[in-house]
């Protein structure tokens, strides 16, 4: 399932003319780095992404790695998933996992589109 989720996420990024660096090694704390041109006020948006079917099941160590990588790359860390525990992730809601936001694929699309109105 996570390959399908990664493919869907990459298609969303490509439709926004984003540049994507896909890692392809699921053992790492991130799966992709996405740079969206003209994201906000003619500046690019940079995101470091971890794709997990269950976004709530990220280890604290992986989160720390993701935070460090985001700071080094001046990117926003995001976990993209389908479920948070036993429940499907709601659209427009950002969940927190050890201090990092986790969102569903539809909410991730809204982030790439730079739409507001997200709740946590």
Tab-separated table of N, CA, C and O in Angstrom:
chain	number	residue	atom	x	y	z
A	1	UNK	N	0.810	-1.198	0.000
A	1	UNK	CA	0.000	0.000	0.000
A	1	UNK	C	0.851	1.258	0.000
A	1	UNK	O	0.509	2.226	-0.652
A	2	UNK	N	1.986	1.295	0.696
A	2	UNK	CA	2.745	2.539	0.739
A	2	UNK	C	3.338	2.897	-0.619
A	2	UNK	O	3.548	4.070	-0.887
A	3	UNK	N	3.594	1.913	-1.505
A	3	UNK	CA	4.050	2.247	-2.860
A	3	UNK	C	2.971	3.015	-3.609
A	3	UNK	O	3.274	3.961	-4.334
A	4	UNK	N	1.713	2.602	-3.429
A	4	UNK	CA	0.601	3.323	-4.053
A	4	UNK	C	0.485	4.731	-3.480
A	4	UNK	O	0.232	5.683	-4.215
A	5	UNK	N	0.679	4.855	-2.185
A	5	UNK	CA	0.601	6.159	-1.533
A	5	UNK	C	1.737	7.067	-2.022
A	5	UNK	O	1.515	8.241	-2.315
A	6	UNK	N	2.929	6.519	-2.141
A	6	UNK	CA	4.065	7.295	-2.651
A	6	UNK	C	3.789	7.733	-4.085
A	6	UNK	O	4.017	8.887	-4.450
A	7	UNK	N	3.284	6.819	-4.914
A	7	UNK	CA	2.977	7.151	-6.305
A	7	UNK	C	1.943	8.266	-6.380
A	7	UNK	O	2.094	9.220	-7.152
A	8	UNK	N	0.903	8.179	-5.565
A	8	UNK	CA	-0.138	9.215	-5.545
A	8	UNK	C	0.451	10.556	-5.101
A	8	UNK	O	0.171	11.597	-5.703
A	9	UNK	N	1.282	10.531	-4.073
A	9	UNK	CA	1.912	11.740	-3.573
A	9	UNK	C	2.800	12.364	-4.650
A	9	UNK	O	2.787	13.574	-4.864
A	10	UNK	N	3.568	11.538	-5.362
A	10	UNK	CA	4.448	12.037	-6.418
A	10	UNK	C	3.645	12.633	-7.576
A	10	UNK	O	4.047	13.645	-8.158
A	11	UNK	N	2.515	12.021	-7.906
A	11	UNK	CA	1.655	12.568	-8.958
A	11	UNK	C	1.111	13.941	-8.571
A	11	UNK	O	1.035	14.844	-9.407
A	12	UNK	N	0.731	14.090	-7.302
A	12	UNK	CA	0.266	15.395	-6.825
A	12	UNK	C	1.374	16.441	-6.948
A	12	UNK	O	1.137	17.560	-7.401
A	13	UNK	N	2.582	16.072	-6.543
A	13	UNK	CA	3.714	16.998	-6.617
A	13	UNK	C	4.024	17.361	-8.069
A	13	UNK	O	4.253	18.519	-8.401
A	14	UNK	N	4.008	16.365	-8.944
A	14	UNK	CA	4.305	16.611	-10.356
A	14	UNK	C	3.266	17.528	-10.989
A	14	UNK	O	3.604	18.374	-11.824
A	15	UNK	N	2.010	17.412	-10.577
A	15	UNK	CA	0.957	18.264	-11.137
A	15	UNK	C	1.138	19.725	-10.725
A	15	UNK	O	0.556	20.605	-11.333
A	16	UNK	N	1.939	19.978	-9.706
A	16	UNK	CA	2.230	21.345	-9.265
A	16	UNK	C	3.611	21.799	-9.727
A	16	UNK	O	4.155	22.759	-9.229
A	17	UNK	N	4.184	21.057	-10.669
A	17	UNK	CA	5.509	21.352	-11.230
A	17	UNK	C	6.598	21.385	-10.166
A	17	UNK	O	7.557	22.160	-10.243
A	18	UNK	N	6.425	20.557	-9.166
A	18	UNK	CA	7.390	20.477	-8.074
A	18	UNK	C	8.569	19.611	-8.490
A	18	UNK	O	8.443	18.715	-9.313
A	19	UNK	N	9.689	19.900	-7.896
A	19	UNK	CA	10.874	19.059	-8.077
A	19	UNK	C	10.889	18.071	-6.920
A	19	UNK	O	10.696	18.458	-5.767
A	20	UNK	N	11.119	16.803	-7.241
A	20	UNK	CA	11.054	15.759	-6.226
A	20	UNK	C	12.329	14.946	-6.245
A	20	UNK	O	12.796	14.517	-7.299
A	21	UNK	N	12.891	14.736	-5.060
A	21	UNK	CA	13.988	13.789	-4.884
A	21	UNK	C	13.407	12.621	-4.108
A	21	UNK	O	13.061	12.760	-2.934
A	22	UNK	N	13.247	11.492	-4.782
A	22	UNK	CA	12.687	10.291	-4.166
A	22	UNK	C	13.833	9.407	-3.719
A	22	UNK	O	14.738	9.120	-4.490
A	23	UNK	N	13.790	8.955	-2.478
A	23	UNK	CA	14.881	8.177	-1.931
A	23	UNK	C	14.778	6.706	-2.300
A	23	UNK	O	15.731	6.103	-2.770
A	24	UNK	N	13.617	6.089	-2.103
A	24	UNK	CA	13.431	4.699	-2.474
A	24	UNK	C	13.964	3.687	-1.484
A	24	UNK	O	14.061	2.509	-1.793
A	25	UNK	N	14.328	4.107	-0.295
A	25	UNK	CA	14.799	3.202	0.754
A	25	UNK	C	13.899	3.401	1.961
A	25	UNK	O	14.052	4.357	2.716
A	26	UNK	N	12.939	2.509	2.157
A	26	UNK	CA	11.934	2.693	3.201
A	26	UNK	C	12.493	2.592	4.615
A	26	UNK	O	11.811	2.923	5.562
A	27	UNK	N	13.742	2.170	4.756
A	27	UNK	CA	14.324	2.079	6.094
A	27	UNK	C	14.785	3.444	6.612
A	27	UNK	O	15.087	3.590	7.787
A	28	UNK	N	14.827	4.446	5.740
A	28	UNK	CA	15.249	5.780	6.153
A	28	UNK	C	14.099	6.532	6.813
A	28	UNK	O	12.944	6.140	6.703
A	29	UNK	N	14.417	7.630	7.459
A	29	UNK	CA	13.392	8.402	8.156
A	29	UNK	C	12.629	9.329	7.223
A	29	UNK	O	11.710	10.003	7.652
A	30	UNK	N	12.985	9.368	5.945
A	30	UNK	CA	12.215	10.158	4.982
A	30	UNK	C	12.187	9.423	3.650
A	30	UNK	O	13.020	8.556	3.370
A	31	UNK	N	11.184	9.756	2.836
A	31	UNK	CA	11.025	9.119	1.533
A	31	UNK	C	11.260	10.073	0.373
A	31	UNK	O	11.636	9.650	-0.711
A	32	UNK	N	11.002	11.353	0.579
A	32	UNK	CA	11.133	12.304	-0.524
A	32	UNK	C	11.362	13.714	0.005
A	32	UNK	O	10.968	14.043	1.124
A	33	UNK	N	12.011	14.512	-0.834
A	33	UNK	CA	12.131	15.946	-0.607
A	33	UNK	C	11.435	16.601	-1.790
A	33	UNK	O	11.706	16.270	-2.944
A	34	UNK	N	10.517	17.506	-1.498
A	34	UNK	CA	9.718	18.145	-2.535
A	34	UNK	C	9.929	19.652	-2.467
A	34	UNK	O	9.845	20.245	-1.392
A	35	UNK	N	10.201	20.241	-3.627
A	35	UNK	CA	10.356	21.696	-3.737
A	35	UNK	C	9.292	22.205	-4.692
A	35	UNK	O	9.290	21.857	-5.861
A	36	UNK	N	8.389	23.037	-4.167
A	36	UNK	CA	7.279	23.574	-4.950
A	36	UNK	C	7.613	25.020	-5.318
A	36	UNK	O	7.753	25.864	-4.437
A	37	UNK	N	7.749	25.309	-6.632
A	37	UNK	CA	8.064	26.695	-7.028
A	37	UNK	C	6.863	27.612	-6.792
A	37	UNK	O	5.711	27.177	-6.833
A	38	UNK	N	7.155	28.886	-6.545
A	38	UNK	CA	6.107	29.906	-6.352
A	38	UNK	C	5.059	29.455	-5.347
A	38	UNK	O	3.863	29.608	-5.571
A	39	UNK	N	5.528	28.909	-4.237
A	39	UNK	CA	4.619	28.387	-3.218
A	39	UNK	C	3.927	29.524	-2.468
A	39	UNK	O	2.731	29.541	-2.291
A	40	UNK	N	4.710	30.476	-2.014
A	40	UNK	CA	4.168	31.600	-1.241
A	40	UNK	C	4.998	32.841	-1.553
A	40	UNK	O	6.217	32.824	-1.384
A	41	UNK	N	4.353	33.878	-2.000
A	41	UNK	CA	5.030	35.146	-2.298
A	41	UNK	C	6.276	34.940	-3.154
A	41	UNK	O	7.349	35.450	-2.855
A	42	UNK	N	6.149	34.161	-4.194
A	42	UNK	CA	7.214	33.881	-5.160
A	42	UNK	C	8.411	33.168	-4.538
A	42	UNK	O	9.517	33.239	-5.048
A	43	UNK	N	8.201	32.525	-3.402
A	43	UNK	CA	9.232	31.696	-2.792
A	43	UNK	C	8.826	30.241	-2.933
A	43	UNK	O	7.643	29.920	-2.966
A	44	UNK	N	9.830	29.374	-2.994
A	44	UNK	CA	9.498	27.955	-3.106
A	44	UNK	C	9.168	27.371	-1.737
A	44	UNK	O	9.637	27.856	-0.716
A	45	UNK	N	8.336	26.357	-1.753
A	45	UNK	CA	8.031	25.610	-0.545
A	45	UNK	C	8.871	24.343	-0.549
A	45	UNK	O	8.979	23.673	-1.577
A	46	UNK	N	9.510	24.045	0.557
A	46	UNK	CA	10.342	22.840	0.642
A	46	UNK	C	9.804	21.939	1.752
A	46	UNK	O	9.594	22.396	2.872
A	47	UNK	N	9.597	20.674	1.400
A	47	UNK	CA	9.046	19.702	2.333
A	47	UNK	C	9.899	18.445	2.320
A	47	UNK	O	10.343	17.994	1.270
A	48	UNK	N	10.111	17.891	3.499
A	48	UNK	CA	10.748	16.591	3.609
A	48	UNK	C	9.670	15.641	4.129
A	48	UNK	O	9.032	15.913	5.145
A	49	UNK	N	9.426	14.577	3.385
A	49	UNK	CA	8.234	13.751	3.571
A	49	UNK	C	8.588	12.328	3.966
A	49	UNK	O	9.496	11.721	3.393
A	50	UNK	N	7.841	11.799	4.914
A	50	UNK	CA	7.861	10.373	5.231
A	50	UNK	C	6.462	9.853	4.956
A	50	UNK	O	5.473	10.428	5.410
A	51	UNK	N	6.373	8.791	4.173
A	51	UNK	CA	5.093	8.191	3.837
A	51	UNK	C	4.922	6.931	4.675
A	51	UNK	O	5.768	6.039	4.648
A	52	UNK	N	3.843	6.890	5.455
A	52	UNK	CA	3.531	5.736	6.305
A	52	UNK	C	2.046	5.470	6.201
A	52	UNK	O	1.247	6.389	6.314
A	53	UNK	N	1.685	4.227	5.969
A	53	UNK	CA	0.256	3.891	5.912
A	53	UNK	C	-0.421	4.291	7.223
A	53	UNK	O	-1.473	4.901	7.222
A	54	UNK	N	0.205	3.940	8.354
A	54	UNK	CA	-0.298	4.355	9.661
A	54	UNK	C	0.644	5.432	10.190
A	54	UNK	O	1.715	5.130	10.721
A	55	UNK	N	0.258	6.679	10.029
A	55	UNK	CA	1.108	7.806	10.402
A	55	UNK	C	1.423	7.840	11.889
A	55	UNK	O	2.434	8.401	12.298
A	56	UNK	N	0.597	7.236	12.697
A	56	UNK	CA	0.817	7.237	14.140
A	56	UNK	C	1.889	6.270	14.600
A	56	UNK	O	2.269	6.269	15.762
A	57	UNK	N	2.399	5.465	13.719
A	57	UNK	CA	3.389	4.450	14.085
A	57	UNK	C	4.806	4.807	13.667
A	57	UNK	O	5.551	3.969	13.202
A	58	UNK	N	5.175	6.050	13.845
A	58	UNK	CA	6.554	6.488	13.590
A	58	UNK	C	7.315	6.437	14.905
A	58	UNK	O	6.825	6.918	15.922
A	59	UNK	N	8.502	5.887	14.858
A	59	UNK	CA	9.317	5.824	16.080
A	59	UNK	C	9.860	7.212	16.418
A	59	UNK	O	10.031	8.064	15.546
A	60	UNK	N	10.107	7.424	17.679
A	60	UNK	CA	10.668	8.697	18.136
A	60	UNK	C	12.008	8.962	17.468
A	60	UNK	O	12.322	10.089	17.095
A	61	UNK	N	12.817	7.931	17.270
A	61	UNK	CA	14.132	8.076	16.636
A	61	UNK	C	13.995	8.552	15.185
A	61	UNK	O	14.751	9.409	14.731
A	62	UNK	N	13.012	7.987	14.474
A	62	UNK	CA	12.781	8.416	13.089
A	62	UNK	C	12.311	9.861	13.032
A	62	UNK	O	12.697	10.617	12.132
A	63	UNK	N	11.496	10.257	13.996
A	63	UNK	CA	11.017	11.639	14.059
A	63	UNK	C	12.179	12.584	14.307
A	63	UNK	O	12.288	13.633	13.670
A	64	UNK	N	13.060	12.219	15.221
A	64	UNK	CA	14.234	13.062	15.507
A	64	UNK	C	15.084	13.216	14.255
A	64	UNK	O	15.528	14.315	13.919
A	65	UNK	N	15.314	12.120	13.512
A	65	UNK	CA	16.058	12.191	12.252
A	65	UNK	C	15.370	13.134	11.270
A	65	UNK	O	16.020	13.936	10.606
A	66	UNK	N	14.056	13.006	11.172
A	66	UNK	CA	13.287	13.843	10.256
A	66	UNK	C	13.407	15.319	10.630
A	66	UNK	O	13.575	16.187	9.759
A	67	UNK	N	13.370	15.621	11.910
A	67	UNK	CA	13.514	16.999	12.383
A	67	UNK	C	14.901	17.540	12.045
A	67	UNK	O	15.034	18.653	11.535
A	68	UNK	N	15.930	16.751	12.308
A	68	UNK	CA	17.299	17.188	12.011
A	68	UNK	C	17.467	17.434	10.516
A	68	UNK	O	18.003	18.467	10.097
A	69	UNK	N	16.995	16.508	9.698
A	69	UNK	CA	17.096	16.664	8.248
A	69	UNK	C	16.331	17.884	7.758
A	69	UNK	O	16.781	18.599	6.857
A	70	UNK	N	15.181	18.150	8.355
A	70	UNK	CA	14.396	19.313	7.934
A	70	UNK	C	15.114	20.609	8.282
A	70	UNK	O	15.078	21.565	7.501
A	71	UNK	N	15.764	20.641	9.407
A	71	UNK	CA	16.485	21.863	9.797
A	71	UNK	C	17.701	22.080	8.912
A	71	UNK	O	17.986	23.208	8.512
A	72	UNK	N	18.420	21.013	8.609
A	72	UNK	CA	19.597	21.113	7.756
A	72	UNK	C	19.205	21.548	6.339
A	72	UNK	O	19.895	22.349	5.712
A	73	UNK	N	18.083	21.037	5.845
A	73	UNK	CA	17.654	21.340	4.478
A	73	UNK	C	16.690	22.527	4.399
A	73	UNK	O	16.201	22.839	3.324
A	74	UNK	N	16.423	23.164	5.540
A	74	UNK	CA	15.487	24.282	5.613
A	74	UNK	C	14.142	23.913	4.985
A	74	UNK	O	13.609	24.634	4.149
A	75	UNK	N	13.638	22.739	5.388
A	75	UNK	CA	12.387	22.203	4.859
A	75	UNK	C	11.378	21.990	5.979
A	75	UNK	O	11.739	21.937	7.143
A	76	UNK	N	10.132	21.816	5.600
A	76	UNK	CA	9.073	21.498	6.545
A	76	UNK	C	8.877	19.985	6.576
A	76	UNK	O	8.600	19.393	5.537
A	77	UNK	N	9.016	19.358	7.745
A	77	UNK	CA	8.808	17.902	7.815
A	77	UNK	C	7.325	17.562	7.893
A	77	UNK	O	6.570	18.214	8.620
A	78	UNK	N	6.908	16.576	7.114
A	78	UNK	CA	5.507	16.144	7.114
A	78	UNK	C	5.463	14.630	6.953
A	78	UNK	O	6.209	14.062	6.153
A	79	UNK	N	4.575	14.006	7.714
A	79	UNK	CA	4.281	12.582	7.532
A	79	UNK	C	2.975	12.515	6.750
A	79	UNK	O	1.997	13.168	7.120
A	80	UNK	N	2.964	11.750	5.668
A	80	UNK	CA	1.750	11.577	4.864
A	80	UNK	C	1.294	10.140	5.044
A	80	UNK	O	2.074	9.206	4.852
A	81	UNK	N	0.039	9.969	5.442
A	81	UNK	CA	-0.476	8.628	5.697
A	81	UNK	C	-1.926	8.471	5.311
A	81	UNK	O	-2.548	9.377	4.761
A	82	UNK	N	-2.453	7.299	5.636
A	82	UNK	CA	-3.859	6.988	5.386
A	82	UNK	C	-4.608	6.884	6.708
A	82	UNK	O	-5.702	7.398	6.851
A	83	UNK	N	-3.971	6.228	7.673
A	83	UNK	CA	-4.588	6.014	8.982
A	83	UNK	C	-3.756	6.666	10.066
A	83	UNK	O	-2.546	6.842	9.932
A	84	UNK	N	-4.428	6.979	11.163
A	84	UNK	CA	-3.771	7.390	12.391
A	84	UNK	C	-4.297	6.444	13.458
A	84	UNK	O	-5.420	6.600	13.928
A	85	UNK	N	-3.509	5.425	13.749
A	85	UNK	CA	-3.987	4.363	14.637
A	85	UNK	C	-5.026	3.539	13.908
A	85	UNK	O	-4.813	3.121	12.774
A	86	UNK	N	-6.165	3.352	14.532
A	86	UNK	CA	-7.230	2.526	13.950
A	86	UNK	C	-8.211	3.317	13.094
A	86	UNK	O	-9.161	2.742	12.569
A	87	UNK	N	-8.010	4.618	12.954
A	87	UNK	CA	-8.969	5.446	12.236
A	87	UNK	C	-8.353	6.063	10.990
A	87	UNK	O	-7.168	6.384	10.961
A	88	UNK	N	-9.204	6.248	9.977
A	88	UNK	CA	-8.768	6.923	8.759
A	88	UNK	C	-8.525	8.391	9.078
A	88	UNK	O	-9.278	9.011	9.840
A	89	UNK	N	-7.481	8.953	8.489
A	89	UNK	CA	-7.156	10.356	8.720
A	89	UNK	C	-8.201	11.245	8.052
A	89	UNK	O	-8.573	11.023	6.904
A	90	UNK	N	-8.673	12.240	8.786
A	90	UNK	CA	-9.705	13.145	8.281
A	90	UNK	C	-9.079	14.203	7.374
A	90	UNK	O	-7.945	14.628	7.581
A	91	UNK	N	-9.840	14.627	6.382
A	91	UNK	CA	-9.390	15.669	5.473
A	91	UNK	C	-9.381	17.011	6.198
A	91	UNK	O	-10.305	17.345	6.938
A	92	UNK	N	-8.313	17.769	6.007
A	92	UNK	CA	-8.212	19.095	6.606
A	92	UNK	C	-7.718	19.101	8.032
A	92	UNK	O	-7.690	20.141	8.668
A	93	UNK	N	-7.298	17.940	8.531
A	93	UNK	CA	-6.820	17.832	9.908
A	93	UNK	C	-5.350	17.448	9.901
A	93	UNK	O	-4.930	16.558	9.170
A	94	UNK	N	-4.561	18.143	10.722
A	94	UNK	CA	-3.148	17.804	10.899
A	94	UNK	C	-3.000	17.157	12.272
A	94	UNK	O	-3.376	17.743	13.284
A	95	UNK	N	-2.488	15.940	12.292
A	95	UNK	CA	-2.259	15.201	13.532
A	95	UNK	C	-0.811	15.426	13.946
A	95	UNK	O	0.034	15.694	13.105
A	96	UNK	N	-0.530	15.304	15.234
A	96	UNK	CA	0.848	15.445	15.697
A	96	UNK	C	1.384	14.098	16.129
A	96	UNK	O	0.737	13.377	16.889
A	97	UNK	N	2.581	13.788	15.653
A	97	UNK	CA	3.285	12.566	16.031
A	97	UNK	C	4.655	12.997	16.540
A	97	UNK	O	5.505	13.432	15.751
A	98	UNK	N	4.858	12.931	17.837
A	98	UNK	CA	6.119	13.356	18.463
A	98	UNK	C	6.547	14.751	17.984
A	98	UNK	O	7.712	15.005	17.720
A	99	UNK	N	5.578	15.659	17.807
A	99	UNK	CA	5.892	17.036	17.446
A	99	UNK	C	5.920	17.328	15.955
A	99	UNK	O	6.110	18.472	15.558
A	100	UNK	N	5.737	16.332	15.109
A	100	UNK	CA	5.715	16.523	13.651
A	100	UNK	C	4.282	16.362	13.171
A	100	UNK	O	3.552	15.492	13.642
A	101	UNK	N	3.885	17.172	12.214
A	101	UNK	CA	2.536	17.054	11.676
A	101	UNK	C	2.424	15.872	10.720
A	101	UNK	O	3.321	15.615	9.916
A	102	UNK	N	1.310	15.175	10.838
A	102	UNK	CA	0.963	14.067	9.953
A	102	UNK	C	-0.374	14.395	9.317
A	102	UNK	O	-1.295	14.855	10.001
A	103	UNK	N	-0.467	14.184	8.006
A	103	UNK	CA	-1.684	14.511	7.283
A	103	UNK	C	-2.048	13.384	6.327
A	103	UNK	O	-1.198	12.595	5.925
A	104	UNK	N	-3.310	13.342	5.951
A	104	UNK	CA	-3.765	12.414	4.930
A	104	UNK	C	-3.418	12.943	3.549
A	104	UNK	O	-3.012	14.103	3.379
A	105	UNK	N	-3.612	12.122	2.546
A	105	UNK	CA	-3.221	12.488	1.185
A	105	UNK	C	-4.022	13.684	0.653
A	105	UNK	O	-3.476	14.559	-0.014
A	106	UNK	N	-5.310	13.765	0.980
A	106	UNK	CA	-6.103	14.921	0.519
A	106	UNK	C	-5.637	16.210	1.191
A	106	UNK	O	-5.589	17.268	0.562
A	107	UNK	N	-5.288	16.123	2.455
A	107	UNK	CA	-4.772	17.300	3.159
A	107	UNK	C	-3.406	17.678	2.606
A	107	UNK	O	-3.102	18.866	2.464
A	108	UNK	N	-2.592	16.680	2.267
A	108	UNK	CA	-1.292	16.961	1.654
A	108	UNK	C	-1.484	17.711	0.333
A	108	UNK	O	-0.751	18.660	0.034
A	109	UNK	N	-2.486	17.328	-0.447
A	109	UNK	CA	-2.791	18.038	-1.694
A	109	UNK	C	-3.114	19.495	-1.398
A	109	UNK	O	-2.640	20.407	-2.084
A	110	UNK	N	-3.892	19.740	-0.348
A	110	UNK	CA	-4.234	21.113	0.028
A	110	UNK	C	-2.991	21.897	0.448
A	110	UNK	O	-2.875	23.090	0.166
A	111	UNK	N	-2.054	21.229	1.112
A	111	UNK	CA	-0.799	21.884	1.500
A	111	UNK	C	-0.014	22.266	0.253
A	111	UNK	O	0.504	23.373	0.148
A	112	UNK	N	0.105	21.332	-0.701
A	112	UNK	CA	0.818	21.638	-1.941
A	112	UNK	C	0.154	22.776	-2.710
A	112	UNK	O	0.828	23.565	-3.371
A	113	UNK	N	-1.167	22.860	-2.608
A	113	UNK	CA	-1.917	23.938	-3.264
A	113	UNK	C	-1.870	25.240	-2.467
A	113	UNK	O	-2.422	26.239	-2.896
A	114	UNK	N	-1.221	25.197	-1.290
A	114	UNK	CA	-1.073	26.360	-0.409
A	114	UNK	C	-2.434	26.892	0.032
A	114	UNK	O	-2.671	28.097	0.064
A	115	UNK	N	-3.334	25.971	0.351
A	115	UNK	CA	-4.648	26.355	0.857
A	115	UNK	C	-4.613	26.396	2.379
A	115	UNK	O	-4.009	25.550	3.009
A	116	UNK	N	-5.276	27.332	2.944
A	116	UNK	CA	-5.366	27.428	4.401
A	116	UNK	C	-6.503	26.584	4.917
A	116	UNK	O	-7.045	25.723	4.229
A	117	UNK	N	-6.868	26.824	6.134
A	117	UNK	CA	-8.040	26.157	6.710
A	117	UNK	C	-7.759	24.792	7.283
A	117	UNK	O	-8.670	23.993	7.423
A	118	UNK	N	-6.528	24.493	7.630
A	118	UNK	CA	-6.220	23.229	8.251
A	118	UNK	C	-6.351	23.364	9.756
A	118	UNK	O	-6.075	24.407	10.329
A	119	UNK	N	-6.768	22.288	10.411
A	119	UNK	CA	-6.866	22.314	11.871
A	119	UNK	C	-6.008	21.218	12.449
A	119	UNK	O	-5.703	20.244	11.784
A	120	UNK	N	-5.592	21.403	13.693
A	120	UNK	CA	-4.782	20.366	14.361
A	120	UNK	C	-5.436	19.947	15.649
A	120	UNK	O	-6.333	20.548	16.130
